[in-house]
Short mmCIF file of C-alpha atoms in Angstrom, two decimals:
data_model
loop_
_atom_site.label_atom_id
_atom_site.label_comp_id
_atom_site.label_asym_id
_atom_site.label_seq_id
_atom_site.Cartn_x
_atom_site.Cartn_y
_atom_site.Cartn_z
CA MET A 12 -7.56 -9.19 4.05
CA GLU A 13 -5.38 -11.97 5.35
CA ASP A 14 -5.19 -13.13 9.15
CA THR A 15 -2.84 -12.13 10.88
CA GLU A 16 -2.26 -14.85 11.72
CA SER A 17 -1.93 -17.37 8.48
CA LYS A 18 0.37 -13.90 7.57
CA ASN A 19 2.87 -13.84 9.91
CA ASN A 20 2.84 -17.44 9.99
CA LYS A 21 4.98 -17.64 6.77
CA TYR A 22 8.39 -15.60 8.56
CA ILE A 23 10.34 -18.13 9.93
CA ILE A 24 12.03 -16.52 12.92
CA PRO A 25 15.45 -18.49 12.41
CA ASN A 26 17.88 -20.79 15.10
CA LEU A 27 20.62 -19.80 13.51
CA PRO A 28 23.86 -17.40 14.00
CA TRP A 29 24.11 -14.40 11.40
CA LYS A 30 27.72 -16.10 10.04
CA TYR A 31 25.37 -18.50 8.08
CA PHE A 32 23.16 -15.96 6.60
CA ASP A 33 26.69 -14.32 5.89
CA GLU A 34 28.10 -17.18 3.83
CA LEU A 35 24.41 -17.51 2.02
CA ILE A 36 24.85 -14.01 0.49
CA LEU A 37 28.42 -14.41 -0.07
CA LYS A 38 27.82 -17.87 -1.81
CA ILE A 39 24.79 -15.31 -4.07
CA GLY A 40 27.34 -12.55 -5.29
CA ASN A 41 29.83 -14.48 -6.48
CA GLY A 42 27.83 -15.71 -8.41
CA GLU A 43 28.34 -20.21 -6.79
CA LEU A 44 24.28 -20.92 -6.76
CA SER A 45 24.73 -24.95 -7.17
CA LYS A 46 26.40 -24.59 -3.83
CA ILE A 47 23.19 -23.22 -2.28
CA GLU A 48 20.95 -26.74 -0.92
CA ASN A 49 19.12 -26.39 2.60
CA TYR A 50 19.06 -22.84 3.12
CA ASN A 51 15.46 -22.70 3.80
CA VAL A 52 15.24 -20.68 6.87
CA GLU A 53 17.98 -18.50 5.74
CA ILE A 54 16.73 -17.60 2.73
CA ASN A 55 13.03 -17.22 4.00
CA PHE A 56 14.68 -14.65 6.49
CA LEU A 57 16.31 -12.54 4.26
CA GLU A 58 13.44 -12.17 1.68
CA ALA A 59 11.42 -10.64 4.91
CA ILE A 60 14.25 -7.69 4.89
CA ASP A 61 14.56 -7.72 1.77
CA PHE A 62 18.59 -8.75 0.90
CA VAL A 63 17.16 -11.60 -1.55
CA ALA A 64 14.80 -12.24 -4.38
CA THR A 65 13.66 -15.59 -4.91
CA GLY A 66 11.19 -16.58 -8.25
CA LYS A 67 10.86 -19.10 -10.85
CA GLU A 68 12.08 -19.73 -14.03
CA GLU A 69 10.93 -22.16 -16.48
CA TYR A 70 13.46 -24.05 -18.94
CA THR A 71 13.04 -26.72 -21.50
CA ALA A 72 15.11 -30.07 -21.16
CA SER A 73 15.40 -33.26 -22.91
CA GLU A 74 14.26 -36.64 -20.91
CA LEU A 75 15.02 -40.05 -21.78
CA ARG A 76 12.09 -42.59 -22.62
CA PHE A 77 12.75 -46.25 -21.81
CA ASP A 78 9.47 -49.10 -22.25
CA PHE A 79 9.98 -51.54 -19.33
CA THR A 80 7.55 -53.77 -20.82
CA LYS A 81 10.15 -53.72 -24.03
CA GLY A 82 13.06 -53.54 -22.30
CA PHE A 83 14.52 -50.77 -24.87
CA ASP A 84 14.58 -46.87 -25.06
CA ILE A 85 11.59 -45.89 -26.42
CA GLY A 86 13.76 -42.64 -28.11
CA THR A 87 13.50 -38.62 -26.04
CA ILE A 88 11.17 -36.08 -25.14
CA GLU A 89 11.45 -32.17 -24.94
CA VAL A 90 9.80 -31.44 -21.55
CA LYS A 91 9.44 -28.38 -19.45
CA LYS A 92 10.55 -27.78 -16.97
CA GLU A 93 10.90 -24.82 -14.44
CA LYS A 94 13.39 -24.26 -11.17
CA ILE A 95 13.75 -21.76 -8.38
CA THR A 96 15.82 -18.79 -9.03
CA ILE A 97 17.99 -16.72 -6.22
CA SER A 98 19.47 -13.50 -6.34
CA LEU A 99 20.61 -10.44 -4.36
CA THR A 100 18.18 -7.52 -4.20
CA SER A 101 20.02 -3.99 -4.26
CA HIS A 102 20.21 -3.52 -0.71
CA GLY A 103 21.36 -7.28 -0.81
CA LYS A 104 23.84 -6.06 -3.12
CA GLU A 105 25.05 -3.20 -0.52
CA TYR A 106 25.61 -5.51 2.48
CA TYR A 107 27.88 -7.67 -0.32
CA PHE A 108 29.86 -5.27 -1.50
CA GLN A 109 30.61 -3.43 1.81
CA LYS A 110 31.37 -6.40 3.47
CA PHE A 111 32.32 -8.60 1.33
CA ILE A 112 34.61 -6.06 -0.99
CA LYS A 113 35.21 -3.65 0.89
CA ASN A 114 35.32 -5.26 4.29
CA ASN A 115 33.95 -2.46 5.76
CA ALA A 116 31.83 -3.94 8.19
CA ILE A 117 30.33 -0.34 9.48
CA GLU A 118 28.30 0.58 6.84
CA ALA A 119 27.26 -3.42 6.62
CA LYS A 120 26.10 -2.98 10.14
CA ARG A 121 23.56 0.39 8.78
CA VAL A 122 22.88 -2.03 5.90
CA LEU A 123 22.24 -4.53 8.34
CA CYS A 124 19.88 -2.01 10.11
CA ALA A 125 18.00 -0.60 8.67
CA ALA A 126 17.02 -4.15 6.27
CA LEU A 127 16.05 -5.57 9.95
CA LYS A 128 13.70 -2.81 10.44
CA LEU A 129 11.69 -3.92 7.27
CA HIS A 130 11.01 -8.11 9.06
CA PRO A 131 7.30 -7.87 10.71
CA ALA A 132 9.13 -9.31 13.69
CA VAL A 133 10.90 -6.67 14.29
CA ILE A 134 8.76 -4.44 13.62
CA LEU A 135 6.39 -6.10 16.36
CA ILE A 136 8.60 -5.81 18.75
CA SER A 137 9.35 -2.18 18.18
CA GLN A 138 5.88 -0.58 18.30
CA ILE A 139 5.15 -3.03 21.76
CA LEU A 140 8.31 -3.34 23.92
CA ASN A 141 9.55 0.29 22.76
CA GLY A 142 9.85 2.15 25.45
CA SER A 143 8.87 -1.19 28.25
CA LYS A 144 10.72 -1.43 31.39
CA ASN A 145 11.57 -5.17 33.16
CA ILE A 146 12.37 -6.98 28.98
CA THR A 147 13.50 -10.75 28.78
CA ARG A 148 13.69 -13.31 26.30
CA ILE A 149 10.34 -14.64 27.23
CA ASN A 150 8.21 -11.22 26.88
CA ILE A 151 10.19 -11.14 23.59
CA TYR A 152 9.42 -15.66 22.75
CA ASN A 153 5.72 -14.83 24.13
CA LEU A 154 4.60 -11.82 22.48
CA LEU A 155 6.01 -13.65 18.90
CA LYS A 156 4.32 -16.84 19.52
CA HIS A 157 0.92 -15.10 20.96
CA HIS A 158 1.06 -13.15 17.03
CA SER A 159 2.01 -16.29 15.29
CA PHE A 160 5.16 -16.29 13.80
CA ASN A 161 6.70 -19.31 13.16
CA LEU A 162 9.12 -20.30 15.51
CA ASP A 163 11.96 -21.88 13.39
CA PHE A 164 12.59 -24.08 17.39
CA THR A 165 10.42 -25.27 20.69
CA LYS A 166 12.44 -23.25 23.17
CA GLU A 167 12.45 -20.56 24.51
CA VAL A 168 15.82 -20.55 25.18
CA GLU A 169 16.59 -20.68 21.10
CA LEU A 170 15.91 -17.57 20.59
CA ASN A 171 18.74 -15.97 21.73
CA SER A 172 20.34 -16.78 18.08
CA PHE A 173 17.44 -14.53 16.88
CA LEU A 174 18.52 -11.83 19.02
CA GLU A 175 22.21 -11.45 18.65
CA ILE A 176 20.94 -10.25 15.12
CA LEU A 177 18.76 -7.84 16.27
CA LYS A 178 21.80 -6.81 18.57
CA LEU A 179 24.09 -7.00 15.63
CA GLY A 180 21.98 -4.85 13.49
CA GLY A 181 20.98 -2.28 17.00
CA ILE A 182 17.43 -3.09 17.32
CA VAL A 183 18.45 -4.03 20.98
CA SER A 184 20.49 -4.31 23.60
CA TYR A 185 20.30 -8.00 24.88
CA ASN A 186 22.62 -9.62 27.37
CA LYS A 187 22.44 -13.59 27.18
CA ASN A 188 23.24 -14.29 30.45
CA THR A 189 20.39 -12.30 31.93
CA ARG A 190 18.29 -12.85 29.39
CA ASP A 191 16.99 -8.69 29.99
CA VAL A 192 16.31 -7.21 26.66
CA LYS A 193 16.06 -3.32 25.92
CA VAL A 194 14.35 -2.15 22.04
CA LEU A 195 17.10 0.53 20.69
CA TRP A 196 14.85 1.31 17.80
CA GLN A 197 11.60 3.78 17.65
CA GLN A 198 9.98 4.10 14.42
CA ASP A 199 10.56 7.29 12.81
CA ALA A 200 6.43 8.76 12.13
CA ASP A 201 8.27 10.17 8.82
CA SER A 202 8.90 6.92 7.51
CA LEU A 203 6.15 4.40 7.88
CA SER A 204 6.67 0.86 8.16
CA ALA A 205 4.36 -1.74 6.05
CA HIS A 206 3.00 -2.91 9.06
CA GLN A 207 1.13 -0.95 11.37
CA PHE A 208 0.44 -3.10 14.89
CA ILE A 209 -2.73 -2.90 17.23
CA SER A 210 -2.39 -3.81 20.40
CA PRO A 211 -5.08 -3.76 23.67
CA ASP A 212 -1.71 -3.01 25.82
CA THR A 213 -0.96 0.11 23.12
CA PRO A 214 -4.64 2.17 23.25
CA PHE A 215 -2.68 5.65 22.26
CA SER A 216 0.02 4.52 20.32
CA ASN A 217 -2.94 2.74 17.89
CA ILE A 218 -4.06 6.12 17.52
CA LYS A 219 -1.05 7.36 16.10
CA ARG A 220 -0.60 4.70 14.14
CA LEU A 221 -4.05 5.06 12.38
CA LYS A 222 -3.38 9.08 12.83
CA ASP A 223 0.31 8.80 10.50
CA ILE A 224 -0.82 7.26 8.30
CA ILE A 225 -3.78 10.15 7.59
CA LYS A 226 -0.54 12.71 7.64
CA SER A 227 1.95 10.15 5.37
CA LEU A 228 -1.05 10.77 2.86
CA LYS A 229 -1.11 13.30 -0.67
CA GLY A 230 -3.44 14.79 -2.50
CA THR A 231 -6.95 13.40 -3.22
CA VAL A 232 -7.62 10.71 0.12
CA TYR A 233 -10.31 8.47 0.51
CA TRP A 234 -11.59 6.30 3.30
CA ILE A 235 -13.09 2.71 2.19
CA ASP A 236 -15.21 1.05 5.02
CA LYS A 237 -18.62 0.00 4.22
CA HIS A 238 -19.36 0.72 8.43
CA PHE A 239 -17.80 3.82 8.69
CA ASP A 240 -18.08 5.30 12.55
CA LYS A 241 -18.64 8.80 13.22
CA LYS A 242 -16.05 8.54 16.01
CA ALA A 243 -13.13 8.29 13.05
CA PHE A 244 -14.31 11.73 12.97
CA ASP A 245 -12.64 13.06 15.74
CA ILE A 246 -8.98 11.04 14.55
CA LEU A 247 -9.91 13.72 10.95
CA VAL A 248 -10.08 16.70 12.65
CA ASP A 249 -6.51 16.44 14.33
CA CYS A 250 -4.58 14.98 11.40
CA VAL A 251 -6.02 16.43 8.57
CA ASP A 252 -3.45 19.17 6.74
CA ALA A 253 -4.48 20.58 4.00
CA SER A 254 -1.49 21.38 2.69
CA LYS A 255 -0.30 18.11 2.19
CA ILE A 256 -5.00 16.55 1.75
CA SER A 257 -6.70 18.58 -0.39
CA ASN A 258 -10.23 16.45 -0.80
CA PHE A 259 -10.86 13.83 1.60
CA ILE A 260 -13.55 10.94 0.73
CA ILE A 261 -15.25 8.77 2.64
CA ILE A 262 -16.97 6.24 1.00
CA SER A 263 -19.23 4.10 3.11
CA GLY A 264 -22.85 2.28 3.19
CA GLU A 265 -25.36 3.30 5.15
CA ALA A 266 -25.64 1.64 8.14
CA ASN A 267 -23.85 3.84 10.61
CA LYS A 268 -25.55 7.50 8.90
CA THR A 269 -27.74 8.40 11.85
CA GLN A 270 -28.07 12.02 12.25
CA SER A 271 -26.26 12.57 14.90
CA ALA A 272 -23.19 11.10 12.90
CA VAL A 273 -24.58 13.69 9.56
CA ASN A 274 -25.17 16.38 12.26
CA GLU A 275 -21.40 16.15 13.45
CA PHE A 276 -20.27 15.30 9.55
CA LEU A 277 -21.00 18.47 8.52
CA LYS A 278 -19.41 20.40 12.05
CA LEU A 279 -16.43 18.46 10.60
CA LYS A 280 -16.32 19.75 6.99
CA GLY A 281 -17.13 22.85 7.96
CA GLU A 282 -13.40 23.01 10.29
CA LEU A 283 -11.74 20.96 7.60
CA HIS A 284 -12.91 23.61 5.03
CA ASN A 285 -11.86 26.64 7.00
CA LYS A 286 -8.48 24.60 6.72
CA GLY A 287 -8.69 24.09 3.02
CA THR A 288 -9.05 21.10 2.47
CA ASN A 289 -12.79 19.87 1.50
CA ILE A 290 -14.46 16.82 2.58
CA GLU A 291 -17.31 14.38 1.90
CA TRP A 292 -19.69 11.68 2.58
CA LYS A 293 -20.84 9.07 0.45
CA ILE A 294 -22.74 6.40 0.96
CA ILE A 295 -22.98 2.73 -1.50
CA THR A 296 -26.97 1.72 -1.16
CA ASP A 297 -26.46 -1.19 -3.26
CA GLN A 298 -26.33 -4.71 -1.40
CA ASN A 299 -24.74 -5.56 -4.54
CA ILE A 300 -21.39 -3.64 -4.11
CA LEU A 301 -21.29 -3.16 -0.88
CA SER A 302 -20.95 -7.21 -0.16
CA SER A 303 -18.17 -7.45 -2.83
CA PHE A 304 -15.94 -5.19 -0.79
CA HIS A 305 -14.71 -6.34 2.36
CA ASP A 306 -11.94 -4.95 3.65
CA ARG A 307 -11.45 -1.01 4.56
CA TRP A 308 -8.27 1.55 2.92
CA LEU A 309 -7.38 4.72 2.72
CA CYS A 310 -5.26 5.50 0.19
CA ASP A 311 -4.40 7.99 -2.01
CA SER A 312 -3.65 7.83 -5.70
CA LYS A 313 0.03 6.42 -4.42
CA ASP A 314 -0.38 5.07 -1.18
CA ALA A 315 -2.86 2.16 -0.05
CA TRP A 316 -3.20 0.48 3.26
CA ASN A 317 -5.68 -2.20 4.83
CA ILE A 318 -6.89 -1.35 8.05
CA PRO A 319 -9.29 -3.03 10.81
CA PRO A 320 -12.74 -1.45 11.73
CA VAL A 321 -12.74 2.47 12.95
CA ASN A 322 -14.15 0.92 16.34
CA SER A 323 -11.89 -2.27 16.10
CA ILE A 324 -9.03 0.35 16.71
CA PHE A 325 -10.36 2.25 19.81
CA LYS A 326 -10.83 -0.74 21.29
CA GLY A 327 -7.24 -2.19 20.72
CA GLN A 328 -8.57 -5.21 19.10
CA GLU A 329 -5.33 -6.85 17.80
CA SER A 330 -4.99 -6.35 14.28
CA GLU A 331 -2.65 -4.48 12.02
CA MET A 332 -2.57 -2.15 9.54
CA LEU A 333 -0.58 -3.21 5.85
CA ARG A 334 0.22 -0.66 3.40
CA THR A 335 -1.29 -2.99 0.35
CA SER A 336 -0.19 -2.04 -3.19
CA ASN A 337 -3.32 -4.02 -4.04
CA LYS A 338 -5.90 -0.89 -4.27
CA PRO A 339 -9.75 -1.04 -4.55
CA ASN A 340 -11.75 0.81 -7.37
CA ILE A 341 -12.42 3.44 -6.66
CA ASN A 342 -13.63 4.70 -9.74
CA LYS A 343 -16.24 1.71 -9.52
CA LEU A 344 -17.65 2.73 -6.48
CA LEU A 345 -17.43 6.29 -6.20
CA THR A 346 -20.32 5.16 -10.05
CA HIS A 347 -22.11 4.02 -7.46
CA ALA A 348 -22.11 6.66 -4.11
CA MET A 349 -23.56 9.16 -3.89
CA THR A 350 -23.09 12.53 -1.29
CA ILE A 351 -24.76 12.27 1.50
CA VAL A 352 -23.71 16.46 2.34
#
């Protein structure tokens, strides 16, 4: 699992008014790609909110070669080169259409608001500071710095532009003169953001976010953690819904398979069975298999989440729960796992 610092550092927090982003979106939408230069910060931010997509495209070019020792051309050769491509995503196209074709500022703002909620920095601000009083610009600045986001500036006052963008999108209210900030957006548990932050300042919310992830899964669900801890049983009894989850399978090593843990698991198994969910705890003893994976996952047939250790979540150690497309090889793990009860 990529460490939080290096992951967040790839997200640039801009020191630019939204009008510069509008200029770039307009140029891309109008097909004026030749006019796009020196927009690295804007492109990074628009990628993070799923307004643009970039890629690489190979092409063949002819190059004239010159023999400097003889002082004349020696002909042309075909060489493969690579260029960066940029295009609007479906969200970016919708914004472009509402803003620059229909001139519908209300709908354009709605699209922007939804897009901003995809940015990890915005998710962090919402999860940590929503409902807090007496928040000012410096608190937002410190939060972003603490979580290693790549600020495109060095002074706290230069956070103004970013906060004005969030204000435009309805994420916060912000008074530039008093520096007061109020976080307006609170995440809906039914539409989980891909980033869920764990913080020592939000001990109850940390547990709730883990429960919300489990509640979002369906069918056969796997919790894979070679150091799985019995503390998680309290989580499962609260949030495993038999109308959604038919089977719940824990796969772990045997380090925490104490008699006390087994006894508590049997109680949990009986209670969930009465509700209509089958739960199993499978143990892997092969050290080669255990050493082949270090991450922890919660996943079903469709979704997968990288999560921290259970103890880290309960202690509120700073970390993240991340939706991921990289699933473990569950069949391989099951082949080497045995059901203990």
